[in-house]
Short mmCIF file of C-alpha atoms in Angstrom, two decimals:
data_model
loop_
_atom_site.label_atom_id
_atom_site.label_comp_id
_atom_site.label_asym_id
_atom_site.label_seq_id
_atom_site.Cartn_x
_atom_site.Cartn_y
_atom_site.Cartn_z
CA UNK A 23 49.97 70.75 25.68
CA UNK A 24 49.33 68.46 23.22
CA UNK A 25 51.73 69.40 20.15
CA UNK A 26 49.63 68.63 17.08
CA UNK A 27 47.81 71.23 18.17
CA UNK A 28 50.43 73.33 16.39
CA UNK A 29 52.06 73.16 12.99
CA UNK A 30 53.91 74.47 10.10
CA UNK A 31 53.14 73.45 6.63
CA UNK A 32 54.84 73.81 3.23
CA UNK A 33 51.02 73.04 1.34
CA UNK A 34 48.21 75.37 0.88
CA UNK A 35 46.00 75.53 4.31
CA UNK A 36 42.52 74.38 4.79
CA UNK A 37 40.56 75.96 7.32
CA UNK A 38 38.17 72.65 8.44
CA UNK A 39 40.92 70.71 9.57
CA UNK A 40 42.62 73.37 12.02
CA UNK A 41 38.51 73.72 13.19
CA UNK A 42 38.95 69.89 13.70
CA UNK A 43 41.08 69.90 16.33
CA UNK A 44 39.25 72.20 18.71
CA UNK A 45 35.92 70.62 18.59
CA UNK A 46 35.10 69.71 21.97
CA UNK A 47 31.88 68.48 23.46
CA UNK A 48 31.34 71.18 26.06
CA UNK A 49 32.44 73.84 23.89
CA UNK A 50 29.76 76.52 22.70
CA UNK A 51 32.05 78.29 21.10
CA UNK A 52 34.93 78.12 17.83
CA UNK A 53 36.60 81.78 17.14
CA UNK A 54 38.77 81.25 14.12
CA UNK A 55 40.92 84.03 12.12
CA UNK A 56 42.69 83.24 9.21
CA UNK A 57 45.35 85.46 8.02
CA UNK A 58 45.94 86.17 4.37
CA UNK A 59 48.14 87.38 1.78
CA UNK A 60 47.39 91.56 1.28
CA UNK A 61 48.09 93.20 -2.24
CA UNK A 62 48.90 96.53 -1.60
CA UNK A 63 50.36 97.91 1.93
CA UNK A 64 50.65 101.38 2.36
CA UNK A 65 50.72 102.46 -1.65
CA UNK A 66 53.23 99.45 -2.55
CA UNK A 67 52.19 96.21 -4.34
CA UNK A 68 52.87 92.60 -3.02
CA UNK A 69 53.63 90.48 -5.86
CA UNK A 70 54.37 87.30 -3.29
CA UNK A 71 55.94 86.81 -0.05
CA UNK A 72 57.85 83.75 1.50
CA UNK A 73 57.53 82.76 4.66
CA UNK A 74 60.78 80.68 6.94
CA UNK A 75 60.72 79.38 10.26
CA UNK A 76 63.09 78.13 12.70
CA UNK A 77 60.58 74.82 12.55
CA UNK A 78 61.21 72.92 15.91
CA UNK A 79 61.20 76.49 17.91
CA UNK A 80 58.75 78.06 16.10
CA UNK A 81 56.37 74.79 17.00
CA UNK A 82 57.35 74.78 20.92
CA UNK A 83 56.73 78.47 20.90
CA UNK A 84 53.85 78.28 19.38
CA UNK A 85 52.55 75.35 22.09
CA UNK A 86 54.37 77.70 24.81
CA UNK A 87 51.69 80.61 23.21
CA UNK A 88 48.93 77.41 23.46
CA UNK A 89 49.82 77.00 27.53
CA UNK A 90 49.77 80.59 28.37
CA UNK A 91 45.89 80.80 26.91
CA UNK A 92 44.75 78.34 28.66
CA UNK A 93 46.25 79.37 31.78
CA UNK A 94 44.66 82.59 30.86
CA UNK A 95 41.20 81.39 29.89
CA UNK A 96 40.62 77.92 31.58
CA UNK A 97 38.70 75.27 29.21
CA UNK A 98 40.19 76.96 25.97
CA UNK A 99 41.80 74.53 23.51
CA UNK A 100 44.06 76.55 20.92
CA UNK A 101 45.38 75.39 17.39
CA UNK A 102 47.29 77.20 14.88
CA UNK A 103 48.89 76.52 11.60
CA UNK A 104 50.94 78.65 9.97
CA UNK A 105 52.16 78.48 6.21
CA UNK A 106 56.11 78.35 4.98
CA UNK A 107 57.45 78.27 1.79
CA UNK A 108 55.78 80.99 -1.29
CA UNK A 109 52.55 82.55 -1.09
CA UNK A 110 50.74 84.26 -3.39
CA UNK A 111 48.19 87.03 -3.27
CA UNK A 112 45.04 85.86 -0.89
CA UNK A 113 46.28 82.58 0.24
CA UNK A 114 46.36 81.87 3.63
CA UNK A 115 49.53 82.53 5.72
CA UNK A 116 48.13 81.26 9.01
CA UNK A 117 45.44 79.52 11.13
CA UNK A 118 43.71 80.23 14.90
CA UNK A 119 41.03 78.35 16.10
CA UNK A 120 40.35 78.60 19.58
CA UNK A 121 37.06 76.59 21.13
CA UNK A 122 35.63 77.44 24.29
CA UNK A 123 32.40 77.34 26.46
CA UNK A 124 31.55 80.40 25.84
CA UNK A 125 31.90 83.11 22.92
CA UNK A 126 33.74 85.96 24.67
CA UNK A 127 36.56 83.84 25.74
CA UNK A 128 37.34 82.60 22.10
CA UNK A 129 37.56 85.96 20.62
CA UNK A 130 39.58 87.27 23.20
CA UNK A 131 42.33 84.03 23.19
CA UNK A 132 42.16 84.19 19.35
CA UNK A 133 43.34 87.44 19.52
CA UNK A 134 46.24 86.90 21.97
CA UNK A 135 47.26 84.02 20.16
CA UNK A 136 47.61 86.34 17.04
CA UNK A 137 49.65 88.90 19.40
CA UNK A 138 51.95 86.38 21.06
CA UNK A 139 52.93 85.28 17.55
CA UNK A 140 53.69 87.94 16.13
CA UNK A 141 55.92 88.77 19.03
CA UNK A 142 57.87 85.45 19.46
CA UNK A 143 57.46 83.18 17.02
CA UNK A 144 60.48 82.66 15.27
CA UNK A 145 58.79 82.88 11.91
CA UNK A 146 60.13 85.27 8.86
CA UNK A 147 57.88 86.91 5.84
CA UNK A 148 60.10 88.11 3.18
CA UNK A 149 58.05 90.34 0.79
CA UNK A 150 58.31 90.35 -2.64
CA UNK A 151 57.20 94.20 -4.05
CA UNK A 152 57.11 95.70 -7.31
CA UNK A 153 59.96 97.35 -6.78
CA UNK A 154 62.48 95.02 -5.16
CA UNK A 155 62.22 92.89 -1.83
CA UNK A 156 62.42 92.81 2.03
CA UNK A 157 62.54 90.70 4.82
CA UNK A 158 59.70 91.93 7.34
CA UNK A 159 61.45 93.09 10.65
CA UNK A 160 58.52 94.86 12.69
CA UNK A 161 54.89 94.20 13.25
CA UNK A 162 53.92 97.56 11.66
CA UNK A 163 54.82 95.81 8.53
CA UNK A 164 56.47 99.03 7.42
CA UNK A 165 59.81 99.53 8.65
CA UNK A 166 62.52 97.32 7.11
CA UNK A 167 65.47 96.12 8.56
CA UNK A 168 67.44 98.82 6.65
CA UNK A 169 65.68 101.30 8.86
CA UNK A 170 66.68 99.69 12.01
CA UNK A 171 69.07 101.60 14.63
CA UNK A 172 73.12 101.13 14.41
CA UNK A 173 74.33 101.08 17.99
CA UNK B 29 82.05 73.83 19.57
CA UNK B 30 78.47 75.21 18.76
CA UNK B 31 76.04 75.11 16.17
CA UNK B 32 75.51 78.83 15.50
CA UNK B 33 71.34 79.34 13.07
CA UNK B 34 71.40 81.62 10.81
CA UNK B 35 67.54 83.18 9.66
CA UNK B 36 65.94 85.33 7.52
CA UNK B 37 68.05 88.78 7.46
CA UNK B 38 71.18 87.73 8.98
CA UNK B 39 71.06 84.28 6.91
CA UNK B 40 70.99 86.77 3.83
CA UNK B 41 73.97 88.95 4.73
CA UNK B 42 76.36 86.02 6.04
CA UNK B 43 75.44 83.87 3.14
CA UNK B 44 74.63 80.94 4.81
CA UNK B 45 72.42 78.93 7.06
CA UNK B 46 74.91 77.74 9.88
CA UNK B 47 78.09 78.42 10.90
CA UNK B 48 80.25 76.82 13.41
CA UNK B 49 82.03 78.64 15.96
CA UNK B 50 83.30 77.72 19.71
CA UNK B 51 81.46 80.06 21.74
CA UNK B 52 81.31 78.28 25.01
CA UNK B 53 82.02 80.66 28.04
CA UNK B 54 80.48 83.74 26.06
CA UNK B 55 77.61 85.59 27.01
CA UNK B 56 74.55 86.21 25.02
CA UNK B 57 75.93 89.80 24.50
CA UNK B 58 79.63 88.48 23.77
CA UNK B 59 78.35 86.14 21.19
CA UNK B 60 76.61 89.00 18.95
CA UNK B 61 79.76 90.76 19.36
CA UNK B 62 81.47 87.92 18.14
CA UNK B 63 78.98 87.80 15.23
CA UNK B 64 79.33 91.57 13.94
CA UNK B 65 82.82 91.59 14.58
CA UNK B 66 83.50 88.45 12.24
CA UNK B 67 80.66 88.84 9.30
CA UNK B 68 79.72 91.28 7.43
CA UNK B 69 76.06 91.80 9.58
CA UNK B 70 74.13 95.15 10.35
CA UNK B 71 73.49 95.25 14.20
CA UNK B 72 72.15 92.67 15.99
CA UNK B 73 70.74 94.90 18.45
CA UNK B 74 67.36 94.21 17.83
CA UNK B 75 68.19 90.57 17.08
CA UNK B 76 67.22 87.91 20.52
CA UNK B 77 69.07 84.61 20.99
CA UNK B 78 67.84 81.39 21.68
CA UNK B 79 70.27 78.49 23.10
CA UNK B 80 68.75 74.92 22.12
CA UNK B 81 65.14 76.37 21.01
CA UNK B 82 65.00 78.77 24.04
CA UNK B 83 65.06 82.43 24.46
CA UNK B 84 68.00 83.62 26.17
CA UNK B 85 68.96 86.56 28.13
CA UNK B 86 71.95 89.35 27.71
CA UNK B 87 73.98 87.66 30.40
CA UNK B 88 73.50 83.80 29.66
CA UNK B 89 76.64 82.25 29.01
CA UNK B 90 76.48 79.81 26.20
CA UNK B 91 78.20 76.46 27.08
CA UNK B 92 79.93 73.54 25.09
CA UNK B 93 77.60 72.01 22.73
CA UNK B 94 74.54 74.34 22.67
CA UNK B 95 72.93 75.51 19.72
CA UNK B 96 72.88 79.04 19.47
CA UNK B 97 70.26 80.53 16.88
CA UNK B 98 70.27 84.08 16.09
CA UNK B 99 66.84 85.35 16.30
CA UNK B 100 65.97 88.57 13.97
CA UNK B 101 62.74 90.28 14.45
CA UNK B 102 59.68 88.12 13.69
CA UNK B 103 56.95 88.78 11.33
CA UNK B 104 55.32 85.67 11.38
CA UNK B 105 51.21 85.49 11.26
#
């Protein structure tokens, strides 16, 4: 798996260049979702959020996401990019592009990619709200670590 | 000795990035013990391990030299 396929980036993302590395000559198809900054969640107002990684896992992972799609869907190529550092309402917080023959294989490996990350990528969004702020713990985006089980 | 990562949560409540600690011969499990029982850390329950940038299981034992990051939920993406 060819590892500038997958990145992490302190700047504002472009789109194009993450479309870039897909293109492929017997590809019909690019699926691409871009993930962005959401004001208000459930009633409560994002003001910013940061995002930290665990940098050389969270690119291996990411590659180990990148082998485990094209195993799945054969003649896929996957990239992703996903943002650290601040963010501010609407920017862009990460990246898929997935290229493939045909159209129903790129939606579908877009969307595992998007799965598989939020499962295992060492990545962290802290969230800024009005009203103080919280380090993201669940992929319901609504339970905090303070709500998380004592043992 | 080890190289213990610190992230997001846990980096918050121990007050720092890294820490080092000899946990060669411990577990997986031992090693969060060792964690909560020496900082000031809600449960690591939840929280996976990964010895030099890999997922580890319960049972791994960590040896001399690995780098043991402490792995909070994600919410990347």
């Amino acid at each position: 798996m060819d590892t500038d396929l997958f990145s992490l980036s302190w700047e504002p993302l472009d789109v194009q260049p993450v479309i870039d590395k897909v293109v492929d000559r017997n590809c019909g198809a690019i699926a691409t979702f871009i993930g962005t900054v959401r004001e208000m969640t459930h009633g409560k107002k994002t003001l910013k959020l940061e995002y930290e990684a665990y940098e050389p896992m969270a690119v291996k992972t990411l590659a180990q996401i990148g082998d485990e799609v094209e195993a799945k869907w054969p003649d896929t190529t996957v990239a992703v990019t996903h943002r650290l550092g601040t963010l501010g309402i609407s920017d862009i917080a990460v990246i898929v592009a997935v290229s493939s023959p045909h159209r129903k294989a790129a939606y579908e490996a877009n969307e595992y990619t998007m799965e598989r990350i939020k499962e295992m990528v060492p990545i962290w969004k802290k969230e800024f709200w009005e009203d103080g702020t919280q380090w993201i713990g669940d992929q319901l985006e609504t339970t905090s670590y303070d709500k998380e089980e004592k043992p | 000795m080890n190289e213990v990562l610190l992230f997001a949560r846990i980096q918050d409540e121990v007050g720092q990035k890294s820490l080092e600690a000899d946990l060669a011969g411990k577990s997986i499990k031992e090693s969060k013990r060792w964690v909560e029982d020496n900082y000031e850390v809600s449960s690591l329950t939840r929280t996976m391990v990964a010895v030099n940038e890999e997922f580890a299981k319960d049972d791994d034992v960590i040896d001399e030299g690995d780098t043991v990051a402490f792995i909070p939920p994600v919410s990347g993406g």
